PDB file of C-alpha atoms in Angstrom:
ATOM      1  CA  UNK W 769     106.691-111.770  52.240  1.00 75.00           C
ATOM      2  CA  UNK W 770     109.797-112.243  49.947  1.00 86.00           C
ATOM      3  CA  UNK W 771     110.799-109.971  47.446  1.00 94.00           C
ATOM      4  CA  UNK W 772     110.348-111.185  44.390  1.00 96.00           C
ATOM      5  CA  UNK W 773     111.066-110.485  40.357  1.00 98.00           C
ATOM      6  CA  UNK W 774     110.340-111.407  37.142  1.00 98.00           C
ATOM      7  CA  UNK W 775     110.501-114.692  35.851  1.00 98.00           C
ATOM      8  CA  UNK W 776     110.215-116.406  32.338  1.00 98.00           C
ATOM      9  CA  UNK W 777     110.058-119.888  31.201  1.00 98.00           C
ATOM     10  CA  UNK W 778     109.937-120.190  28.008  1.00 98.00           C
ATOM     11  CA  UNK W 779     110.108-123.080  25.065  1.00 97.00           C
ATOM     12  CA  UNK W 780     110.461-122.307  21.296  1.00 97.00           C
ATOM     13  CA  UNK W 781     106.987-123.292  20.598  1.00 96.00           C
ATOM     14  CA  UNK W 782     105.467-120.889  23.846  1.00 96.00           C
ATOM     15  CA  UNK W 783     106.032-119.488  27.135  1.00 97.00           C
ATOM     16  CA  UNK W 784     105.014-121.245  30.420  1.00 96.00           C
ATOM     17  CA  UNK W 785     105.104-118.852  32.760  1.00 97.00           C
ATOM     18  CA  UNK W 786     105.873-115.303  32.787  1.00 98.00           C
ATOM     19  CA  UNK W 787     104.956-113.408  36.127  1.00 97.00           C
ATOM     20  CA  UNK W 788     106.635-113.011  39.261  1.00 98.00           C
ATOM     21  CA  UNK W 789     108.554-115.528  41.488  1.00 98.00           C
ATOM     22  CA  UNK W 790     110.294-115.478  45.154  1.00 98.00           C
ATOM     23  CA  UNK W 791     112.467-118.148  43.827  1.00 98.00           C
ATOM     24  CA  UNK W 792     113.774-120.282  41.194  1.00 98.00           C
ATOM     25  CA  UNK W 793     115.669-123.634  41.886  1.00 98.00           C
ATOM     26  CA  UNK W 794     116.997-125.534  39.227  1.00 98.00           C
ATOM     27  CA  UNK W 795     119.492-127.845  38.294  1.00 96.00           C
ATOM     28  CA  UNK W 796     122.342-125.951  36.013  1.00 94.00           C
ATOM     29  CA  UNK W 797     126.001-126.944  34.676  1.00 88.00           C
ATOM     30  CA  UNK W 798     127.928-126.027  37.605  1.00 89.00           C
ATOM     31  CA  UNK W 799     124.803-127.827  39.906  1.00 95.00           C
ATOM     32  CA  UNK W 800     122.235-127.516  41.678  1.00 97.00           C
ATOM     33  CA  UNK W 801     121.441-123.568  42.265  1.00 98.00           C
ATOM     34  CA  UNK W 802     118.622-120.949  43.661  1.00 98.00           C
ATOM     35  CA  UNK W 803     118.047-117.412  42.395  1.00 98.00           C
ATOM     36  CA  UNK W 804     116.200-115.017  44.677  1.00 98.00           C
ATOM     37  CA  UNK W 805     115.444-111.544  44.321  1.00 97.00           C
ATOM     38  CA  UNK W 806     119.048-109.088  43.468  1.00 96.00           C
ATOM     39  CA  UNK W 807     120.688-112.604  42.609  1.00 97.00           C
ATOM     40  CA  UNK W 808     124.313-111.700  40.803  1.00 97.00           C
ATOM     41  CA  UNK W 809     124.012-111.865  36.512  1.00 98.00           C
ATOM     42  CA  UNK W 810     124.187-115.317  35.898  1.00 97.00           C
ATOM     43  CA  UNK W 811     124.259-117.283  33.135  1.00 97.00           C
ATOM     44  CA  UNK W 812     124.417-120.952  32.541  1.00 97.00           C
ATOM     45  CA  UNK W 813     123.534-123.995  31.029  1.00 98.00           C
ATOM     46  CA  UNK W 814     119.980-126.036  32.332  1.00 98.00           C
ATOM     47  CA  UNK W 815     120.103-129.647  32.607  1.00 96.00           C
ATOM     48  CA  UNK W 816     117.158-132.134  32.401  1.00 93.00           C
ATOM     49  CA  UNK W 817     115.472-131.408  36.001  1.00 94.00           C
ATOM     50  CA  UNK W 818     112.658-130.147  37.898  1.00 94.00           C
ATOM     51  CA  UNK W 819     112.386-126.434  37.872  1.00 97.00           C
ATOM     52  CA  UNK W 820     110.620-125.235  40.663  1.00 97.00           C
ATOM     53  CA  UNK W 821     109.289-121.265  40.661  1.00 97.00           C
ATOM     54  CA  UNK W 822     107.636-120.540  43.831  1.00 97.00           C
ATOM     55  CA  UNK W 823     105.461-117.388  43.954  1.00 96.00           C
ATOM     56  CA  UNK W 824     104.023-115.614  46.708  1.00 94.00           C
ATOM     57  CA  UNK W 825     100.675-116.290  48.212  1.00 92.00           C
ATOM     58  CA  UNK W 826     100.352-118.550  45.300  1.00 93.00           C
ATOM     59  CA  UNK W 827     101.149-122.112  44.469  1.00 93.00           C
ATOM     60  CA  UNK W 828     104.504-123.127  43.557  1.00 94.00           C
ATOM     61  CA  UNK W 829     105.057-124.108  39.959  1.00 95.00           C
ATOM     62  CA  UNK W 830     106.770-126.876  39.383  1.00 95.00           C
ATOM     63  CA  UNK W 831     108.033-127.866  35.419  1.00 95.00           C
ATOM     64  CA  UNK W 832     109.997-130.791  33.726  1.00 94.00           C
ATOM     65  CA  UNK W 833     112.490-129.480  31.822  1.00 96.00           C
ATOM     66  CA  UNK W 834     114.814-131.113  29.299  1.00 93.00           C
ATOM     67  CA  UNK W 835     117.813-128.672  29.066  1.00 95.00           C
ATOM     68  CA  UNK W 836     118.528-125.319  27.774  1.00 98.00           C
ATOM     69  CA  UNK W 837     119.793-122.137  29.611  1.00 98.00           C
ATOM     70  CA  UNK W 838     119.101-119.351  32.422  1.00 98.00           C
ATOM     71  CA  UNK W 839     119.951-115.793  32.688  1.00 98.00           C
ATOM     72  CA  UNK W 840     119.669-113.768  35.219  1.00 98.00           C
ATOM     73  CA  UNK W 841     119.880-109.819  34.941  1.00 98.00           C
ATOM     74  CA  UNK W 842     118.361-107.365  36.673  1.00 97.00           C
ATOM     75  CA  UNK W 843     116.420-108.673  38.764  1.00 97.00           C
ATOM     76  CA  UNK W 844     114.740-110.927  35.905  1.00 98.00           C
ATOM     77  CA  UNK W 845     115.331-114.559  35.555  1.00 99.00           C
ATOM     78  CA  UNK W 846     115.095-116.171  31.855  1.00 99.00           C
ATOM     79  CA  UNK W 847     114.747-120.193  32.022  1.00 99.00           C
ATOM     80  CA  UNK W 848     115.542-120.929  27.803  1.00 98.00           C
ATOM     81  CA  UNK W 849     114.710-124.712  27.414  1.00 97.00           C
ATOM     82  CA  UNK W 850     114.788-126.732  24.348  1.00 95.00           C
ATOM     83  CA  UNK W 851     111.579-128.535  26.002  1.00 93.00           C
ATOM     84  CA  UNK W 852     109.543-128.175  28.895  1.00 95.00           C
ATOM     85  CA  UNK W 853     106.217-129.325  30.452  1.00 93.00           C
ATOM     86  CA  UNK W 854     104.426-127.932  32.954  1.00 92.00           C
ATOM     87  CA  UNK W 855     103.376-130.400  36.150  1.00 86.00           C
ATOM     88  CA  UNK W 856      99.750-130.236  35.048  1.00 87.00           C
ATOM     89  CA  UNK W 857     100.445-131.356  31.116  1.00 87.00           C
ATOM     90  CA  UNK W 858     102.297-134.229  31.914  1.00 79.00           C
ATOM     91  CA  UNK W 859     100.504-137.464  31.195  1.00 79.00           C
ATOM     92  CA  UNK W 860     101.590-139.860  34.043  1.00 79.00           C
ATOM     93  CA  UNK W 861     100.986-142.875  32.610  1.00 81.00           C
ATOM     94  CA  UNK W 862     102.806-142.014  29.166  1.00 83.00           C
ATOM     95  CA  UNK W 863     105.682-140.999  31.384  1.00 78.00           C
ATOM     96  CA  UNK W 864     106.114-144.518  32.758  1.00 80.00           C
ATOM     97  CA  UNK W 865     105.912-145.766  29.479  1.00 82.00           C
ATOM     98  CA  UNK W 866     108.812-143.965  28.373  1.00 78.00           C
ATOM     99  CA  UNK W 867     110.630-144.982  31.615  1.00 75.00           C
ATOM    100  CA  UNK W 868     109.732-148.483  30.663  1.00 81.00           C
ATOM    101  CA  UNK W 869     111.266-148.406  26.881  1.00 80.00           C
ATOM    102  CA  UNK W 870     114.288-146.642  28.353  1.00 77.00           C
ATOM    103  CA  UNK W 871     114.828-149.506  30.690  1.00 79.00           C
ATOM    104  CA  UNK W 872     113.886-152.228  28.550  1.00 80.00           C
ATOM    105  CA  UNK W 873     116.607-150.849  25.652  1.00 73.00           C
ATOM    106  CA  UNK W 874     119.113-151.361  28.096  1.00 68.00           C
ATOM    107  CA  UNK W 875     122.616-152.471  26.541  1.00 57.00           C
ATOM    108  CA  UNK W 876     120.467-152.097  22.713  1.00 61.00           C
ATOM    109  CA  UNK W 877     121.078-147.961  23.131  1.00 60.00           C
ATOM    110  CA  UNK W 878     124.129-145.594  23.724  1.00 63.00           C
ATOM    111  CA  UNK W 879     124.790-144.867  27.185  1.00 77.00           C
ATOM    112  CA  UNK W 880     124.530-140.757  26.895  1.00 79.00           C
ATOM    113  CA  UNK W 881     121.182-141.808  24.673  1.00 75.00           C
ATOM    114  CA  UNK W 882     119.635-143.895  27.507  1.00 75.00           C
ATOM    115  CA  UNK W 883     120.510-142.035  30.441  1.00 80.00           C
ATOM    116  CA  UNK W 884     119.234-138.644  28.852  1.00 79.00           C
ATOM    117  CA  UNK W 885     115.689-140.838  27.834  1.00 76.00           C
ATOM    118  CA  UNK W 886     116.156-142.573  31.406  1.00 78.00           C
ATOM    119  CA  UNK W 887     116.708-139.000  33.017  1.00 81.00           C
ATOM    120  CA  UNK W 888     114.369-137.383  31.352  1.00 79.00           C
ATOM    121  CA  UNK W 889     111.408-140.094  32.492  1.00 78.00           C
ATOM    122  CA  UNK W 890     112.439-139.461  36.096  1.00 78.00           C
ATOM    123  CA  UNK W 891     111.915-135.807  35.717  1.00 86.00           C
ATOM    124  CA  UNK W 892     108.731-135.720  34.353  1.00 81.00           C
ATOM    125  CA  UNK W 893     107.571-138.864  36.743  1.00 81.00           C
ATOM    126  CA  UNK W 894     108.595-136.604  39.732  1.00 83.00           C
ATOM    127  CA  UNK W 895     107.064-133.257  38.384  1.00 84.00           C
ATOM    128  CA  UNK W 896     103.725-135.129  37.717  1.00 82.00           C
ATOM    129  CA  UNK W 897     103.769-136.960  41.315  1.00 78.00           C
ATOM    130  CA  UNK W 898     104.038-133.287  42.652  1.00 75.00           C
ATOM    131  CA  UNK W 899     100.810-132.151  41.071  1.00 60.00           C
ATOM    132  CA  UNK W 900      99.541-134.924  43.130  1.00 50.00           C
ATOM    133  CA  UNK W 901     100.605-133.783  46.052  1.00 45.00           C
ATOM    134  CA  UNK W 902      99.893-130.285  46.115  1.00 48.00           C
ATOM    135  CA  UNK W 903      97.460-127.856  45.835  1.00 40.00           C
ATOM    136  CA  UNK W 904      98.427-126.427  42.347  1.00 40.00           C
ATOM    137  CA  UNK W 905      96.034-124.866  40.002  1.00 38.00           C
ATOM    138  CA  UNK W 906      96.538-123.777  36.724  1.00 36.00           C
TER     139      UNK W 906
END
C-alpha cells in the first residue's frame, strides 16, 4: 500500500477528479515527470499528454489533457489545464476525425498549429484506447 495524497484536476469549466492518488505521471516543460507522496514543491508548465493518477485499490485514471500547469505543495498535487477529458468522455471516433483533418491540412496550416491539433488527436486517441483496455469505472 503506497502512501498517497491529495490530488486535483481541474478545468475552468469543472473539476475531474479530486480525491486521493499514489501517483501522478505527466508530461511537464522540463519532461516527462512522477509525483508520489512528500514529492519536493514543484511547479511547472503541463503539455498536451496523458495524465495518468493511479489510486489505491482502485482503478487508475487516466485523462487527455491539452496543457496548463501543476503544483505540488504539501503533499497536494494541483493539475491546472486549459482543457481536459477524462478517458471515459472521449468519443473515439470524433477523435480520429480530428486526427484525420489534422493530417489532411498538412502544408495548408502552421506547423506549431498542426502539430498541437496533430498532438492533441494522439492524446486523446491513446487515453480512449486505454479505457478499452482496462477495467476503469467511472
Amino acid at each position: 500500500m503506497a502512501p498517497s495524497f491529495q490530488v486535483h484536476l481541474l478545468t475552468p469549466e469543472r473539476p475531474l477528479y479530486e480525491g486521493q492518488g499514489t501517483s501522478v505521471s505527466l508530461r511537464s516543460g522540463e519532461g516527462d515527470i512522477a509525483f508520489l507522496a512528500n514529492h519536493a514543491p514543484f511547479i511547472g508548465t503541463v503539455d498536451i499528454c496523458v495524465v495518468k493518477i493511479e489510486r489505491d485499490g482502485e482503478p487508475t485514471l487516466y485523462a487527455a489533457v491539452h496543457g496548463g500547469f501543476v503544483s505540488v505543495a504539501r503533499n497536494e498535487v494541483r493539475v491546472l489545464a486549459d482543457v481536459a477529458e477524462l478517458a471515459n468522455e472521449i468519443d473515439l471516433e470524433r477523435a480520429k476525425a480530428a486526427l484525420a483533418k489534422a493530417e489532411a491540412a498538412g502544408s495548408h496550416t502552421n506547423d506549431s498549429v498542426l502539430e498541437a491539433s496533430l498532438r492533441r488527436a494522439h492524446v486523446r486517441i491513446s487515453v480512449s484506447s486505454t479505457l478499452a483496455h482496462s477495467t476503469y469505472v467511472a
